[in-house]
Amino acid sequence: MSPFDDNPEELVRRRQRGRAVVMAVLLGGLVVLVFAITIAKIRVGMAH
């Protein structure tokens, strides 16, 4: 099956969905990173 067999609108939707998934993963990773940094700073602050 060739990409040219698909409906052009379906191809655009598939690409948009792919980009949305990548952005969601990146955003989720950023949230986890900020959370981990926050927890680390809280633990350092409690040690003093």
PDB file with SEQRES, HELIX, SHEET and CRYST1 records, atoms N, CA, C and O in Angstrom:
SEQRES   1 A   48  MET SER PRO PHE ASP ASP ASN PRO GLU GLU LEU VAL ARG          
SEQRES   2 A   48  ARG ARG GLN ARG GLY ARG ALA VAL VAL MET ALA VAL LEU          
SEQRES   3 A   48  LEU GLY GLY LEU VAL VAL LEU VAL PHE ALA ILE THR ILE          
SEQRES   4 A   48  ALA LYS ILE ARG VAL GLY MET ALA HIS                          
HELIX    1 AA1 PRO A    3  ASP A    5  5                                   3    
HELIX    2 AA2 PRO A    8  ALA A   47  1                                  40    
CRYST1    1.000    1.000    1.000  90.00  90.00  90.00 P 1           1          
ATOM      1  N   MET A   1       0.848  -1.184   0.000  1.00  0.00           N  
ATOM      2  CA  MET A   1       0.000   0.000   0.000  1.00  0.00           C  
ATOM      3  C   MET A   1       0.888   1.240   0.000  1.00  0.00           C  
ATOM      4  O   MET A   1       1.777   1.375   0.841  1.00  0.00           O  
ATOM      5  N   SER A   2       0.654   2.104  -0.905  1.00  0.00           N  
ATOM      6  CA  SER A   2       1.445   3.316  -1.067  1.00  0.00           C  
ATOM      7  C   SER A   2       0.781   4.475  -0.332  1.00  0.00           C  
ATOM      8  O   SER A   2      -0.444   4.489  -0.209  1.00  0.00           O  
ATOM      9  N   PRO A   3       1.549   5.447   0.162  1.00  0.00           N  
ATOM     10  CA  PRO A   3       0.936   6.611   0.808  1.00  0.00           C  
ATOM     11  C   PRO A   3       0.046   7.391  -0.147  1.00  0.00           C  
ATOM     12  O   PRO A   3      -0.832   8.139   0.284  1.00  0.00           O  
ATOM     13  N   PHE A   4       0.275   7.216  -1.449  1.00  0.00           N  
ATOM     14  CA  PHE A   4      -0.536   7.933  -2.431  1.00  0.00           C  
ATOM     15  C   PHE A   4      -1.916   7.312  -2.612  1.00  0.00           C  
ATOM     16  O   PHE A   4      -2.784   7.910  -3.247  1.00  0.00           O  
ATOM     17  N   ASP A   5      -2.128   6.108  -2.058  1.00  0.00           N  
ATOM     18  CA  ASP A   5      -3.430   5.453  -2.147  1.00  0.00           C  
ATOM     19  C   ASP A   5      -4.438   6.080  -1.185  1.00  0.00           C  
ATOM     20  O   ASP A   5      -5.647   5.975  -1.392  1.00  0.00           O  
ATOM     21  N   ASP A   6      -3.943   6.725  -0.142  1.00  0.00           N  
ATOM     22  CA  ASP A   6      -4.816   7.283   0.890  1.00  0.00           C  
ATOM     23  C   ASP A   6      -5.489   8.559   0.421  1.00  0.00           C  
ATOM     24  O   ASP A   6      -5.025   9.246  -0.488  1.00  0.00           O  
ATOM     25  N   ASN A   7      -6.579   8.839   1.064  1.00  0.00           N  
ATOM     26  CA  ASN A   7      -7.268  10.112   0.885  1.00  0.00           C  
ATOM     27  C   ASN A   7      -6.356  11.217   1.432  1.00  0.00           C  
ATOM     28  O   ASN A   7      -5.848  11.076   2.544  1.00  0.00           O  
ATOM     29  N   PRO A   8      -6.130  12.313   0.691  1.00  0.00           N  
ATOM     30  CA  PRO A   8      -5.228  13.374   1.182  1.00  0.00           C  
ATOM     31  C   PRO A   8      -5.651  13.929   2.545  1.00  0.00           C  
ATOM     32  O   PRO A   8      -4.803  14.264   3.374  1.00  0.00           O  
ATOM     33  N   GLU A   9      -6.950  14.025   2.770  1.00  0.00           N  
ATOM     34  CA  GLU A   9      -7.429  14.536   4.053  1.00  0.00           C  
ATOM     35  C   GLU A   9      -7.067  13.568   5.188  1.00  0.00           C  
ATOM     36  O   GLU A   9      -6.703  13.994   6.284  1.00  0.00           O  
ATOM     37  N   GLU A  10      -7.170  12.286   4.916  1.00  0.00           N  
ATOM     38  CA  GLU A  10      -6.807  11.272   5.914  1.00  0.00           C  
ATOM     39  C   GLU A  10      -5.309  11.333   6.225  1.00  0.00           C  
ATOM     40  O   GLU A  10      -4.899  11.166   7.374  1.00  0.00           O  
ATOM     41  N   LEU A  11      -4.505  11.571   5.201  1.00  0.00           N  
ATOM     42  CA  LEU A  11      -3.060  11.677   5.377  1.00  0.00           C  
ATOM     43  C   LEU A  11      -2.717  12.879   6.266  1.00  0.00           C  
ATOM     44  O   LEU A  11      -1.852  12.788   7.137  1.00  0.00           O  
ATOM     45  N   VAL A  12      -3.398  13.997   6.039  1.00  0.00           N  
ATOM     46  CA  VAL A  12      -3.175  15.194   6.859  1.00  0.00           C  
ATOM     47  C   VAL A  12      -3.571  14.920   8.301  1.00  0.00           C  
ATOM     48  O   VAL A  12      -2.840  15.288   9.221  1.00  0.00           O  
ATOM     49  N   ARG A  13      -4.699  14.290   8.510  1.00  0.00           N  
ATOM     50  CA  ARG A  13      -5.156  13.963   9.870  1.00  0.00           C  
ATOM     51  C   ARG A  13      -4.167  13.037  10.573  1.00  0.00           C  
ATOM     52  O   ARG A  13      -3.896  13.206  11.762  1.00  0.00           O  
ATOM     53  N   ARG A  14      -3.630  12.065   9.848  1.00  0.00           N  
ATOM     54  CA  ARG A  14      -2.668  11.128  10.432  1.00  0.00           C  
ATOM     55  C   ARG A  14      -1.404  11.876  10.872  1.00  0.00           C  
ATOM     56  O   ARG A  14      -0.860  11.606  11.942  1.00  0.00           O  
ATOM     57  N   ARG A  15      -0.948  12.804  10.050  1.00  0.00           N  
ATOM     58  CA  ARG A  15       0.241  13.585  10.410  1.00  0.00           C  
ATOM     59  C   ARG A  15      -0.042  14.481  11.612  1.00  0.00           C  
ATOM     60  O   ARG A  15       0.800  14.617  12.500  1.00  0.00           O  
ATOM     61  N   GLN A  16      -1.227  15.091  11.642  1.00  0.00           N  
ATOM     62  CA  GLN A  16      -1.587  15.940  12.783  1.00  0.00           C  
ATOM     63  C   GLN A  16      -1.639  15.110  14.064  1.00  0.00           C  
ATOM     64  O   GLN A  16      -1.172  15.552  15.114  1.00  0.00           O  
ATOM     65  N   ARG A  17      -2.205  13.917  13.975  1.00  0.00           N  
ATOM     66  CA  ARG A  17      -2.290  13.040  15.130  1.00  0.00           C  
ATOM     67  C   ARG A  17      -0.893  12.660  15.619  1.00  0.00           C  
ATOM     68  O   ARG A  17      -0.635  12.625  16.822  1.00  0.00           O  
ATOM     69  N   GLY A  18       0.001  12.377  14.676  1.00  0.00           N  
ATOM     70  CA  GLY A  18       1.373  12.040  15.031  1.00  0.00           C  
ATOM     71  C   GLY A  18       2.071  13.194  15.740  1.00  0.00           C  
ATOM     72  O   GLY A  18       2.759  12.988  16.740  1.00  0.00           O  
ATOM     73  N   ARG A  19       1.894  14.403  15.225  1.00  0.00           N  
ATOM     74  CA  ARG A  19       2.490  15.573  15.872  1.00  0.00           C  
ATOM     75  C   ARG A  19       1.888  15.801  17.248  1.00  0.00           C  
ATOM     76  O   ARG A  19       2.599  16.173  18.182  1.00  0.00           O  
ATOM     77  N   ALA A  20       0.595  15.584  17.382  1.00  0.00           N  
ATOM     78  CA  ALA A  20      -0.062  15.772  18.676  1.00  0.00           C  
ATOM     79  C   ALA A  20       0.487  14.787  19.706  1.00  0.00           C  
ATOM     80  O   ALA A  20       0.679  15.146  20.868  1.00  0.00           O  
ATOM     81  N   VAL A  21       0.735  13.562  19.291  1.00  0.00           N  
ATOM     82  CA  VAL A  21       1.282  12.559  20.205  1.00  0.00           C  
ATOM     83  C   VAL A  21       2.686  12.962  20.643  1.00  0.00           C  
ATOM     84  O   VAL A  21       3.019  12.862  21.824  1.00  0.00           O  
ATOM     85  N   VAL A  22       3.507  13.415  19.706  1.00  0.00           N  
ATOM     86  CA  VAL A  22       4.865  13.846  20.044  1.00  0.00           C  
ATOM     87  C   VAL A  22       4.822  15.017  21.017  1.00  0.00           C  
ATOM     88  O   VAL A  22       5.570  15.036  21.994  1.00  0.00           O  
ATOM     89  N   MET A  23       3.960  15.988  20.765  1.00  0.00           N  
ATOM     90  CA  MET A  23       3.854  17.146  21.655  1.00  0.00           C  
ATOM     91  C   MET A  23       3.360  16.730  23.040  1.00  0.00           C  
ATOM     92  O   MET A  23       3.830  17.264  24.044  1.00  0.00           O  
ATOM     93  N   ALA A  24       2.431  15.796  23.107  1.00  0.00           N  
ATOM     94  CA  ALA A  24       1.932  15.317  24.400  1.00  0.00           C  
ATOM     95  C   ALA A  24       3.037  14.628  25.191  1.00  0.00           C  
ATOM     96  O   ALA A  24       3.154  14.822  26.401  1.00  0.00           O  
ATOM     97  N   VAL A  25       3.841  13.829  24.511  1.00  0.00           N  
ATOM     98  CA  VAL A  25       4.944  13.135  25.186  1.00  0.00           C  
ATOM     99  C   VAL A  25       5.969  14.144  25.693  1.00  0.00           C  
ATOM    100  O   VAL A  25       6.440  14.032  26.825  1.00  0.00           O  
ATOM    101  N   LEU A  26       6.317  15.127  24.867  1.00  0.00           N  
ATOM    102  CA  LEU A  26       7.278  16.147  25.286  1.00  0.00           C  
ATOM    103  C   LEU A  26       6.748  16.967  26.459  1.00  0.00           C  
ATOM    104  O   LEU A  26       7.480  17.241  27.411  1.00  0.00           O  
ATOM    105  N   LEU A  27       5.486  17.354  26.391  1.00  0.00           N  
ATOM    106  CA  LEU A  27       4.887  18.116  27.482  1.00  0.00           C  
ATOM    107  C   LEU A  27       4.839  17.294  28.766  1.00  0.00           C  
ATOM    108  O   LEU A  27       5.131  17.809  29.846  1.00  0.00           O  
ATOM    109  N   GLY A  28       4.477  16.040  28.653  1.00  0.00           N  
ATOM    110  CA  GLY A  28       4.461  15.154  29.813  1.00  0.00           C  
ATOM    111  C   GLY A  28       5.850  14.994  30.415  1.00  0.00           C  
ATOM    112  O   GLY A  28       6.004  14.980  31.636  1.00  0.00           O  
ATOM    113  N   GLY A  29       6.860  14.874  29.558  1.00  0.00           N  
ATOM    114  CA  GLY A  29       8.239  14.777  30.040  1.00  0.00           C  
ATOM    115  C   GLY A  29       8.668  16.033  30.770  1.00  0.00           C  
ATOM    116  O   GLY A  29       9.354  15.961  31.789  1.00  0.00           O  
ATOM    117  N   LEU A  30       8.270  17.175  30.259  1.00  0.00           N  
ATOM    118  CA  LEU A  30       8.601  18.445  30.915  1.00  0.00           C  
ATOM    119  C   LEU A  30       7.940  18.537  32.292  1.00  0.00           C  
ATOM    120  O   LEU A  30       8.557  18.995  33.253  1.00  0.00           O  
ATOM    121  N   VAL A  31       6.701  18.106  32.377  1.00  0.00           N  
ATOM    122  CA  VAL A  31       5.994  18.118  33.662  1.00  0.00           C  
ATOM    123  C   VAL A  31       6.702  17.207  34.665  1.00  0.00           C  
ATOM    124  O   VAL A  31       6.896  17.587  35.820  1.00  0.00           O  
ATOM    125  N   VAL A  32       7.087  16.013  34.229  1.00  0.00           N  
ATOM    126  CA  VAL A  32       7.785  15.079  35.112  1.00  0.00           C  
ATOM    127  C   VAL A  32       9.127  15.661  35.550  1.00  0.00           C  
ATOM    128  O   VAL A  32       9.506  15.523  36.713  1.00  0.00           O  
ATOM    129  N   LEU A  33       9.843  16.305  34.643  1.00  0.00           N  
ATOM    130  CA  LEU A  33      11.129  16.910  34.968  1.00  0.00           C  
ATOM    131  C   LEU A  33      10.969  18.016  36.010  1.00  0.00           C  
ATOM    132  O   LEU A  33      11.725  18.060  36.980  1.00  0.00           O  
ATOM    133  N   VAL A  34      10.002  18.902  35.823  1.00  0.00           N  
ATOM    134  CA  VAL A  34       9.765  19.982  36.788  1.00  0.00           C  
ATOM    135  C   VAL A  34       9.361  19.401  38.143  1.00  0.00           C  
ATOM    136  O   VAL A  34       9.807  19.886  39.183  1.00  0.00           O  
ATOM    137  N   PHE A  35       8.531  18.379  38.137  1.00  0.00           N  
ATOM    138  CA  PHE A  35       8.112  17.742  39.380  1.00  0.00           C  
ATOM    139  C   PHE A  35       9.311  17.137  40.112  1.00  0.00           C  
ATOM    140  O   PHE A  35       9.448  17.297  41.325  1.00  0.00           O  
ATOM    141  N   ALA A  36      10.182  16.439  39.369  1.00  0.00           N  
ATOM    142  CA  ALA A  36      11.349  15.802  39.977  1.00  0.00           C  
ATOM    143  C   ALA A  36      12.299  16.850  40.561  1.00  0.00           C  
ATOM    144  O   ALA A  36      12.844  16.658  41.648  1.00  0.00           O  
ATOM    145  N   ILE A  37      12.495  17.949  39.846  1.00  0.00           N  
ATOM    146  CA  ILE A  37      13.361  19.019  40.358  1.00  0.00           C  
ATOM    147  C   ILE A  37      12.766  19.623  41.617  1.00  0.00           C  
ATOM    148  O   ILE A  37      13.488  19.910  42.573  1.00  0.00           O  
ATOM    149  N   THR A  38      11.466  19.817  41.624  1.00  0.00           N  
ATOM    150  CA  THR A  38      10.793  20.377  42.799  1.00  0.00           C  
ATOM    151  C   THR A  38      10.956  19.460  44.008  1.00  0.00           C  
ATOM    152  O   THR A  38      11.278  19.926  45.101  1.00  0.00           O  
ATOM    153  N   ILE A  39      10.739  18.185  43.821  1.00  0.00           N  
ATOM    154  CA  ILE A  39      10.887  17.219  44.927  1.00  0.00           C  
ATOM    155  C   ILE A  39      12.327  17.218  45.434  1.00  0.00           C  
ATOM    156  O   ILE A  39      12.553  17.175  46.643  1.00  0.00           O  
ATOM    157  N   ALA A  40      13.302  17.263  44.530  1.00  0.00           N  
ATOM    158  CA  ALA A  40      14.712  17.276  44.931  1.00  0.00           C  
ATOM    159  C   ALA A  40      15.026  18.525  45.752  1.00  0.00           C  
ATOM    160  O   ALA A  40      15.729  18.440  46.760  1.00  0.00           O  
ATOM    161  N   LYS A  41      14.517  19.674  45.334  1.00  0.00           N  
ATOM    162  CA  LYS A  41      14.776  20.915  46.078  1.00  0.00           C  
ATOM    163  C   LYS A  41      14.101  20.889  47.453  1.00  0.00           C  
ATOM    164  O   LYS A  41      14.662  21.394  48.425  1.00  0.00           O  
ATOM    165  N   ILE A  42      12.917  20.310  47.538  1.00  0.00           N  
ATOM    166  CA  ILE A  42      12.229  20.215  48.825  1.00  0.00           C  
ATOM    167  C   ILE A  42      13.031  19.333  49.772  1.00  0.00           C  
ATOM    168  O   ILE A  42      13.187  19.657  50.950  1.00  0.00           O  
ATOM    169  N   ARG A  43      13.540  18.215  49.254  1.00  0.00           N  
ATOM    170  CA  ARG A  43      14.330  17.304  50.113  1.00  0.00           C  
ATOM    171  C   ARG A  43      15.612  17.977  50.591  1.00  0.00           C  
ATOM    172  O   ARG A  43      15.998  17.801  51.747  1.00  0.00           O  
ATOM    173  N   VAL A  44      16.273  18.736  49.740  1.00  0.00           N  
ATOM    174  CA  VAL A  44      17.498  19.447  50.129  1.00  0.00           C  
ATOM    175  C   VAL A  44      17.157  20.490  51.197  1.00  0.00           C  
ATOM    176  O   VAL A  44      17.902  20.663  52.162  1.00  0.00           O  
ATOM    177  N   GLY A  45      16.044  21.175  51.022  1.00  0.00           N  
ATOM    178  CA  GLY A  45      15.628  22.191  51.984  1.00  0.00           C  
ATOM    179  C   GLY A  45      15.282  21.596  53.335  1.00  0.00           C  
ATOM    180  O   GLY A  45      15.526  22.225  54.365  1.00  0.00           O  
ATOM    181  N   MET A  46      14.715  20.388  53.353  1.00  0.00           N  
ATOM    182  CA  MET A  46      14.339  19.738  54.610  1.00  0.00           C  
ATOM    183  C   MET A  46      15.577  19.232  55.361  1.00  0.00           C  
ATOM    184  O   MET A  46      15.550  19.077  56.582  1.00  0.00           O  
ATOM    185  N   ALA A  47      16.658  18.977  54.620  1.00  0.00           N  
ATOM    186  CA  ALA A  47      17.873  18.450  55.256  1.00  0.00           C  
ATOM    187  C   ALA A  47      18.582  19.505  56.103  1.00  0.00           C  
ATOM    188  O   ALA A  47      19.327  19.171  57.024  1.00  0.00           O  
ATOM    189  N   HIS A  48      18.346  20.771  55.787  1.00  0.00           N  
ATOM    190  CA  HIS A  48      19.047  21.849  56.512  1.00  0.00           C  
ATOM    191  C   HIS A  48      18.297  22.254  57.738  1.00  0.00           C  
ATOM    192  O   HIS A  48      18.738  23.143  58.466  1.00  0.00           O  
TER     193      HIS A  48                                                      
END                                                                             
